Amino acid sequence: MESQRQNRNRDGKKPAGLCGLSDDLPPQQLAYPDWASYTLGVFICLSCSGIHRNIPQVSKVKSVRLDTWDDAQVEFMTSRGNHVARAAFESKVPPFYYRPSASDCQLLREQWIRAKYERQEFTYPERQEPYSAGYREGFLWKRGRDNGQFLSRKFVLTEREGALKYFNRSDAKEPKAIMKIEHLNATFQPAKIGHPHGLQVTYLKDNSTRNIFVYHEDGKEMVDWFNALRAARFHYLQVAFPGASDADLVPKLSRNYLQEGYMEKTGPKQTEGFRKRWFTMDDRRLMYFKDPLDAFARGEVFIGSRESGYTVLDGLPPSTQGHHWPHGITIVTPERRFLLACETESEQRAWMEAFRKVVDRPMLPQEYAVEAHFKHKP
């Protein structure tokens, strides 16, 4: 194995059997992984190697550089390789199932690896029933809107009704909330929620964003819920857009936020003091909260495209009054300017990049309807 790596270093080519990709993350994210599962015949990155070590009954791991390899192990790796393993273990991945990236949380990456190798869900489709059946119910720990306590709540997902519901009592006949699949998003937020399995679910209520925060102690259970929600969204969009391909629909199933963090803001008159708020950039909705775990935003701003009169400027107008953080951002909309301030220059750059990505993207027809609603808000 080491001689193979040395050969590659001399002629610049990859050795036979080493495809240069981690079998557990998308190809573009890794170059030459330095670890391998010698029982599965795949090369993996350092991060994924730790997960593989937790399933020793399936996967046994060695370092490509540091460990000793016998001839039989080298021959097995050469005969297998990542492409062969991927064909075997990913032959029946549902289009809606979330394939994690290197930047995703530990839970998503671990459950992807376990689903693929330990449970072989993508080899035997009948094992996908927990997230592909179109109906799911169970109990999740949900954060209370007012008291901040996590309490056990019954959740029901039904594709037939196109909704996710939750009940304050297990024997309650009427749900506390009905979240339409059409306007629902789910994203893992372990750091914000304070639990490694924390999931943030958002939906529109009276065209305003409503957040709920949930988790389950069993990581598989939580990821099954996440993929069940994606499956419901996928089937809804298939009906709504019958001519669309899977490749068109999959990016719309769930989305991570473009940017989140604290900034300071002032009011519409721009004479009020700056106040610290938690901001979330969700597609074209910029929302701000007093607390990151608030159920409702204190306010929402629609960020349109440059062609529609939106732009983002570095800094604040010279006439800006009041004490604020030193790194300003001015968002210009057709109606008014929004003045924001970041604590550090790196945070300002990250926000500016996120805003510019949105402003530089042409608006879709349905986004003009959303913009019109924002313009007519009281």
Short mmCIF file of C-alpha atoms in Angstrom, two decimals, residues 33-360:
data_model
loop_
_atom_site.label_atom_id
_atom_site.label_comp_id
_atom_site.label_asym_id
_atom_site.label_seq_id
_atom_site.Cartn_x
_atom_site.Cartn_y
_atom_site.Cartn_z
CA PRO A 33 -8.19 10.21 1.60
CA ASP A 34 -5.60 8.74 3.92
CA TRP A 35 -7.74 6.05 5.53
CA ALA A 36 -9.41 2.91 4.26
CA SER A 37 -11.89 0.28 5.37
CA TYR A 38 -10.15 -2.96 4.49
CA THR A 39 -13.34 -5.00 5.05
CA LEU A 40 -15.49 -2.87 2.75
CA GLY A 41 -12.77 -2.01 0.26
CA VAL A 42 -13.27 1.78 0.33
CA PHE A 43 -10.98 4.74 0.89
CA ILE A 44 -12.28 7.31 3.38
CA CYS A 45 -11.33 10.62 4.96
CA LEU A 46 -10.21 11.12 8.56
CA SER A 47 -13.63 12.37 9.65
CA CYS A 48 -15.49 9.39 8.20
CA SER A 49 -12.88 6.96 9.54
CA GLY A 50 -13.97 7.78 13.08
CA ILE A 51 -17.56 6.86 12.22
CA HIS A 52 -16.45 3.61 10.56
CA ARG A 53 -14.56 2.66 13.73
CA ASN A 54 -17.88 2.77 15.60
CA ILE A 55 -19.27 -0.05 13.45
CA PRO A 56 -16.41 -2.61 13.75
CA GLN A 57 -18.76 -5.50 12.98
CA VAL A 58 -19.03 -4.07 9.46
CA SER A 59 -15.99 -1.89 8.86
CA LYS A 60 -12.39 -2.18 10.00
CA VAL A 61 -10.15 0.80 9.35
CA LYS A 62 -6.44 1.30 8.65
CA SER A 63 -4.27 4.25 7.79
CA VAL A 64 -3.00 4.21 4.22
CA ARG A 65 0.22 5.89 5.32
CA LEU A 66 0.96 4.57 8.80
CA ASP A 67 -0.37 1.03 9.11
CA THR A 68 1.03 -2.22 7.75
CA TRP A 69 -0.91 -3.88 4.95
CA ASP A 70 -0.56 -7.52 3.97
CA ASP A 71 -0.80 -8.66 0.36
CA ALA A 72 -4.32 -10.06 0.73
CA GLN A 73 -5.63 -6.73 2.04
CA VAL A 74 -3.94 -4.79 -0.76
CA GLU A 75 -5.39 -7.17 -3.36
CA PHE A 76 -8.86 -6.82 -1.86
CA MET A 77 -8.68 -3.02 -1.93
CA THR A 78 -7.47 -3.16 -5.54
CA SER A 79 -10.34 -5.45 -6.56
CA ARG A 80 -12.94 -3.29 -4.84
CA GLY A 81 -12.40 0.45 -4.66
CA ASN A 82 -14.92 3.21 -4.11
CA HIS A 83 -16.73 2.98 -7.43
CA VAL A 84 -17.42 -0.72 -6.99
CA ALA A 85 -18.56 -0.23 -3.40
CA ARG A 86 -20.79 2.66 -4.37
CA ALA A 87 -22.47 0.56 -7.04
CA ALA A 88 -23.10 -2.16 -4.46
CA PHE A 89 -24.18 -0.11 -1.43
CA GLU A 90 -25.91 2.84 -3.13
CA SER A 91 -27.80 1.06 -5.88
CA LYS A 92 -31.24 2.05 -4.55
CA VAL A 93 -30.86 5.41 -2.79
CA PRO A 94 -34.23 7.23 -3.03
CA PRO A 95 -33.89 10.56 -4.85
CA PHE A 96 -35.24 12.43 -1.82
CA TYR A 97 -32.77 10.90 0.67
CA TYR A 98 -30.33 13.53 1.91
CA ARG A 99 -26.72 12.85 0.91
CA PRO A 100 -24.54 14.69 3.44
CA SER A 101 -21.59 16.88 2.60
CA ALA A 102 -18.37 17.42 4.53
CA SER A 103 -19.87 20.54 6.14
CA ASP A 104 -22.97 18.75 7.47
CA CYS A 105 -23.38 17.84 11.12
CA GLN A 106 -22.00 14.64 12.60
CA LEU A 107 -25.46 13.08 12.90
CA LEU A 108 -26.23 13.27 9.18
CA ARG A 109 -22.85 11.87 8.20
CA GLU A 110 -22.98 9.06 10.74
CA GLN A 111 -26.49 7.96 9.82
CA TRP A 112 -25.67 8.04 6.11
CA ILE A 113 -22.76 5.66 6.71
CA ARG A 114 -24.79 3.41 9.01
CA ALA A 115 -27.73 3.34 6.59
CA LYS A 116 -25.43 2.40 3.73
CA TYR A 117 -23.19 -0.24 5.30
CA GLU A 118 -24.69 -1.36 8.62
CA ARG A 119 -28.41 -1.40 7.75
CA GLN A 120 -27.94 -1.68 3.95
CA GLU A 121 -31.04 0.43 3.37
CA PHE A 122 -29.93 1.30 -0.16
CA THR A 123 -29.49 -2.33 -1.11
CA TYR A 124 -32.84 -3.55 0.25
CA PRO A 125 -35.59 -0.95 -0.41
CA GLU A 126 -38.01 -2.57 2.06
CA ARG A 127 -35.75 -1.22 4.83
CA GLN A 128 -36.59 2.33 3.73
CA GLU A 129 -40.16 2.09 5.01
CA PRO A 130 -39.64 4.43 8.03
CA TYR A 131 -39.17 7.42 5.72
CA SER A 132 -40.79 6.34 2.43
CA ALA A 133 -44.22 5.10 3.52
CA GLY A 134 -45.97 8.47 3.24
CA TYR A 135 -47.17 8.35 6.85
CA ARG A 136 -45.22 8.61 10.08
CA GLU A 137 -46.10 9.28 13.68
CA GLY A 138 -44.14 9.35 16.89
CA PHE A 139 -42.99 11.47 19.79
CA LEU A 140 -40.35 14.18 19.63
CA TRP A 141 -39.05 16.57 22.26
CA LYS A 142 -40.33 20.02 21.27
CA ARG A 143 -39.26 23.35 22.69
CA GLY A 144 -42.12 25.31 24.21
CA ARG A 145 -42.79 28.66 22.54
CA ASP A 146 -43.12 30.61 25.78
CA ASN A 147 -41.29 28.72 28.53
CA GLY A 148 -38.37 27.34 26.51
CA GLN A 149 -38.74 23.84 28.02
CA PHE A 150 -38.54 20.76 25.82
CA LEU A 151 -41.61 18.57 26.27
CA SER A 152 -42.64 15.31 24.60
CA ARG A 153 -45.15 15.94 21.81
CA LYS A 154 -46.88 13.63 19.36
CA PHE A 155 -46.11 14.36 15.70
CA VAL A 156 -47.95 13.01 12.67
CA LEU A 157 -46.76 13.37 9.08
CA THR A 158 -49.31 12.50 6.41
CA GLU A 159 -48.62 12.89 2.72
CA ARG A 160 -52.28 12.33 1.93
CA GLU A 161 -53.19 15.52 3.80
CA GLY A 162 -49.96 17.25 2.80
CA ALA A 163 -49.24 18.21 6.39
CA LEU A 164 -47.11 17.73 9.50
CA LYS A 165 -49.12 18.05 12.73
CA TYR A 166 -48.25 18.03 16.38
CA PHE A 167 -50.46 17.49 19.42
CA ASN A 168 -50.01 18.83 22.95
CA ARG A 169 -51.43 15.60 24.36
CA SER A 170 -51.16 12.10 22.97
CA ASP A 171 -54.96 11.66 23.27
CA ALA A 172 -55.83 15.08 21.82
CA LYS A 173 -58.23 14.95 18.88
CA GLU A 174 -57.25 18.31 17.42
CA PRO A 175 -53.65 19.22 16.59
CA LYS A 176 -51.98 22.21 18.16
CA ALA A 177 -50.51 23.15 14.77
CA ILE A 178 -50.85 22.06 11.15
CA MET A 179 -47.80 22.69 9.00
CA LYS A 180 -48.42 22.43 5.28
CA ILE A 181 -45.77 20.46 3.39
CA GLU A 182 -45.94 23.09 0.66
CA HIS A 183 -44.32 25.74 2.91
CA LEU A 184 -42.22 23.55 5.22
CA ASN A 185 -38.47 23.38 5.64
CA ALA A 186 -36.27 21.36 7.98
CA THR A 187 -32.60 21.84 8.79
CA PHE A 188 -30.37 20.36 11.48
CA GLN A 189 -29.20 22.96 14.02
CA PRO A 190 -27.39 21.07 16.80
CA ALA A 191 -25.35 24.05 18.05
CA LYS A 192 -28.29 26.44 18.16
CA ILE A 193 -30.67 23.97 19.81
CA GLY A 194 -28.03 22.59 22.16
CA HIS A 195 -28.56 18.93 21.25
CA PRO A 196 -26.61 16.85 18.68
CA HIS A 197 -29.89 15.70 17.12
CA GLY A 198 -31.58 19.12 17.11
CA LEU A 199 -33.80 19.87 14.09
CA GLN A 200 -35.34 23.24 13.23
CA VAL A 201 -38.62 23.05 11.33
CA THR A 202 -40.02 26.20 9.76
CA TYR A 203 -43.31 26.84 8.03
CA LEU A 204 -45.41 29.81 7.01
CA LYS A 205 -48.23 30.94 9.27
CA ASP A 206 -50.18 33.88 7.84
CA ASN A 207 -47.21 34.31 5.48
CA SER A 208 -44.84 34.84 8.42
CA THR A 209 -42.17 32.31 9.32
CA ARG A 210 -42.86 30.14 12.37
CA ASN A 211 -40.02 28.11 13.94
CA ILE A 212 -40.28 24.97 16.01
CA PHE A 213 -37.28 23.16 17.52
CA VAL A 214 -37.29 19.41 18.11
CA TYR A 215 -34.97 16.50 18.82
CA HIS A 216 -35.04 12.79 19.56
CA GLU A 217 -32.49 10.91 21.65
CA ASP A 218 -32.19 8.26 18.93
CA GLY A 219 -30.18 9.67 16.02
CA LYS A 220 -31.67 7.26 13.48
CA GLU A 221 -35.17 8.27 14.52
CA MET A 222 -34.40 11.94 13.98
CA VAL A 223 -32.80 11.42 10.57
CA ASP A 224 -35.73 9.20 9.55
CA TRP A 225 -38.08 12.09 10.39
CA PHE A 226 -35.93 14.45 8.36
CA ASN A 227 -35.95 12.19 5.31
CA ALA A 228 -39.67 11.49 5.71
CA LEU A 229 -40.27 15.25 5.50
CA ARG A 230 -38.07 15.43 2.40
CA ALA A 231 -39.98 12.51 0.87
CA ALA A 232 -43.30 14.27 1.50
CA ARG A 233 -41.94 17.46 -0.08
CA PHE A 234 -40.63 15.45 -3.04
CA HIS A 235 -43.97 13.82 -3.75
CA TYR A 236 -45.81 17.12 -3.31
CA LEU A 237 -43.50 18.82 -5.83
CA GLN A 238 -43.85 15.92 -8.29
CA VAL A 239 -47.59 16.63 -8.39
CA ALA A 240 -47.18 20.41 -8.45
CA PHE A 241 -44.56 20.30 -11.24
CA PRO A 242 -45.31 17.16 -13.27
CA GLY A 243 -42.75 17.96 -15.98
CA ALA A 244 -39.85 18.54 -13.63
CA SER A 245 -37.01 16.04 -13.33
CA ASP A 246 -35.73 14.62 -10.06
CA ALA A 247 -32.62 16.78 -10.48
CA ASP A 248 -34.85 19.87 -10.61
CA LEU A 249 -36.85 18.92 -7.52
CA VAL A 250 -34.21 17.56 -5.13
CA PRO A 251 -32.59 20.99 -4.39
CA LYS A 252 -36.03 22.26 -3.32
CA LEU A 253 -36.73 19.57 -0.71
CA SER A 254 -34.91 21.26 2.17
CA ARG A 255 -32.44 24.09 2.49
CA ASN A 256 -29.79 25.20 4.92
CA TYR A 257 -29.63 28.87 5.81
CA LEU A 258 -27.31 31.04 3.75
CA GLN A 259 -26.04 32.82 6.86
CA GLU A 260 -26.90 33.18 10.55
CA GLY A 261 -25.52 35.19 13.43
CA TYR A 262 -25.75 38.33 15.51
CA MET A 263 -25.81 41.81 13.99
CA GLU A 264 -27.03 45.15 15.23
CA LYS A 265 -29.83 47.08 13.54
CA THR A 266 -31.57 50.42 13.82
CA GLY A 267 -35.17 51.32 13.06
CA PRO A 268 -36.80 52.74 9.91
CA LYS A 269 -36.18 56.37 10.93
CA GLN A 270 -32.47 55.54 11.38
CA THR A 271 -32.36 57.73 14.46
CA GLU A 272 -33.13 54.97 16.98
CA GLY A 273 -30.34 53.23 18.85
CA PHE A 274 -28.78 50.10 17.39
CA ARG A 275 -29.97 46.86 18.98
CA LYS A 276 -28.38 43.44 18.90
CA ARG A 277 -30.50 40.83 17.10
CA TRP A 278 -30.06 37.30 15.79
CA PHE A 279 -30.35 37.30 11.98
CA THR A 280 -31.17 34.40 9.67
CA MET A 281 -30.89 34.57 5.89
CA ASP A 282 -33.34 31.97 4.55
CA ASP A 283 -33.32 32.15 0.77
CA ARG A 284 -34.72 35.67 0.11
CA ARG A 285 -36.12 36.21 3.61
CA LEU A 286 -33.86 38.06 6.05
CA MET A 287 -35.35 37.52 9.51
CA TYR A 288 -34.27 38.94 12.84
CA PHE A 289 -35.02 37.63 16.31
CA LYS A 290 -34.37 38.79 19.85
CA ASP A 291 -33.27 35.23 20.68
CA PRO A 292 -32.07 32.54 18.23
CA LEU A 293 -34.75 30.13 19.51
CA ASP A 294 -37.70 32.50 19.20
CA ALA A 295 -40.77 31.02 17.54
CA PHE A 296 -41.48 34.12 15.47
CA ALA A 297 -39.19 36.75 13.96
CA ARG A 298 -39.40 40.33 15.19
CA GLY A 299 -39.27 41.32 11.55
CA GLU A 300 -38.65 40.02 8.05
CA VAL A 301 -37.07 41.74 5.05
CA PHE A 302 -37.43 40.54 1.49
CA ILE A 303 -34.18 40.68 -0.48
CA GLY A 304 -34.89 40.83 -4.20
CA SER A 305 -32.60 41.02 -7.21
CA ARG A 306 -30.43 43.83 -8.50
CA GLU A 307 -32.71 44.22 -11.52
CA SER A 308 -35.60 44.96 -9.15
CA GLY A 309 -33.79 47.76 -7.31
CA TYR A 310 -32.04 45.85 -4.50
CA THR A 311 -28.38 46.27 -3.67
CA VAL A 312 -25.96 45.80 -0.77
CA LEU A 313 -23.39 48.43 0.22
CA ASP A 314 -20.30 48.15 2.36
CA GLY A 315 -20.54 50.49 5.35
CA LEU A 316 -23.15 52.91 6.71
CA PRO A 317 -24.14 56.41 5.57
CA PRO A 318 -21.91 59.13 7.13
CA SER A 319 -24.95 60.63 8.84
CA THR A 320 -25.69 57.46 10.83
CA GLN A 321 -26.28 58.28 14.49
CA GLY A 322 -25.82 56.26 17.66
CA HIS A 323 -23.25 53.78 18.93
CA HIS A 324 -22.95 50.57 16.92
CA TRP A 325 -20.53 47.82 16.00
CA PRO A 326 -17.78 49.05 13.65
CA HIS A 327 -18.45 47.07 10.46
CA GLY A 328 -21.56 48.35 8.74
CA ILE A 329 -23.77 47.01 5.93
CA THR A 330 -26.48 48.95 4.11
CA ILE A 331 -29.22 47.01 2.33
CA VAL A 332 -31.02 49.13 -0.27
CA THR A 333 -34.55 48.11 -1.26
CA PRO A 334 -37.05 50.00 -3.45
CA GLU A 335 -38.84 51.21 -0.29
CA ARG A 336 -36.08 51.99 2.22
CA ARG A 337 -32.56 51.35 3.45
CA PHE A 338 -31.75 48.90 6.24
CA LEU A 339 -28.71 49.71 8.35
CA LEU A 340 -26.89 46.79 9.97
CA ALA A 341 -23.60 46.46 11.83
CA CYS A 342 -21.30 43.49 12.47
CA GLU A 343 -18.91 43.06 15.37
CA THR A 344 -15.99 41.76 13.27
CA GLU A 345 -14.75 42.28 9.74
CA SER A 346 -14.92 38.55 8.96
CA GLU A 347 -18.60 38.47 9.96
CA GLN A 348 -19.25 41.48 7.75
CA ARG A 349 -17.57 39.76 4.78
CA ALA A 350 -19.62 36.59 5.31
CA TRP A 351 -22.88 38.53 5.42
CA MET A 352 -21.93 40.65 2.41
CA GLU A 353 -21.18 37.51 0.42
CA ALA A 354 -24.53 35.96 1.39
CA PHE A 355 -26.47 39.12 0.51
CA ARG A 356 -24.71 39.53 -2.83
CA LYS A 357 -25.42 35.94 -3.82
CA VAL A 358 -29.12 36.63 -3.35
CA VAL A 359 -29.11 40.07 -5.01
CA ASP A 360 -27.16 38.77 -8.02
#
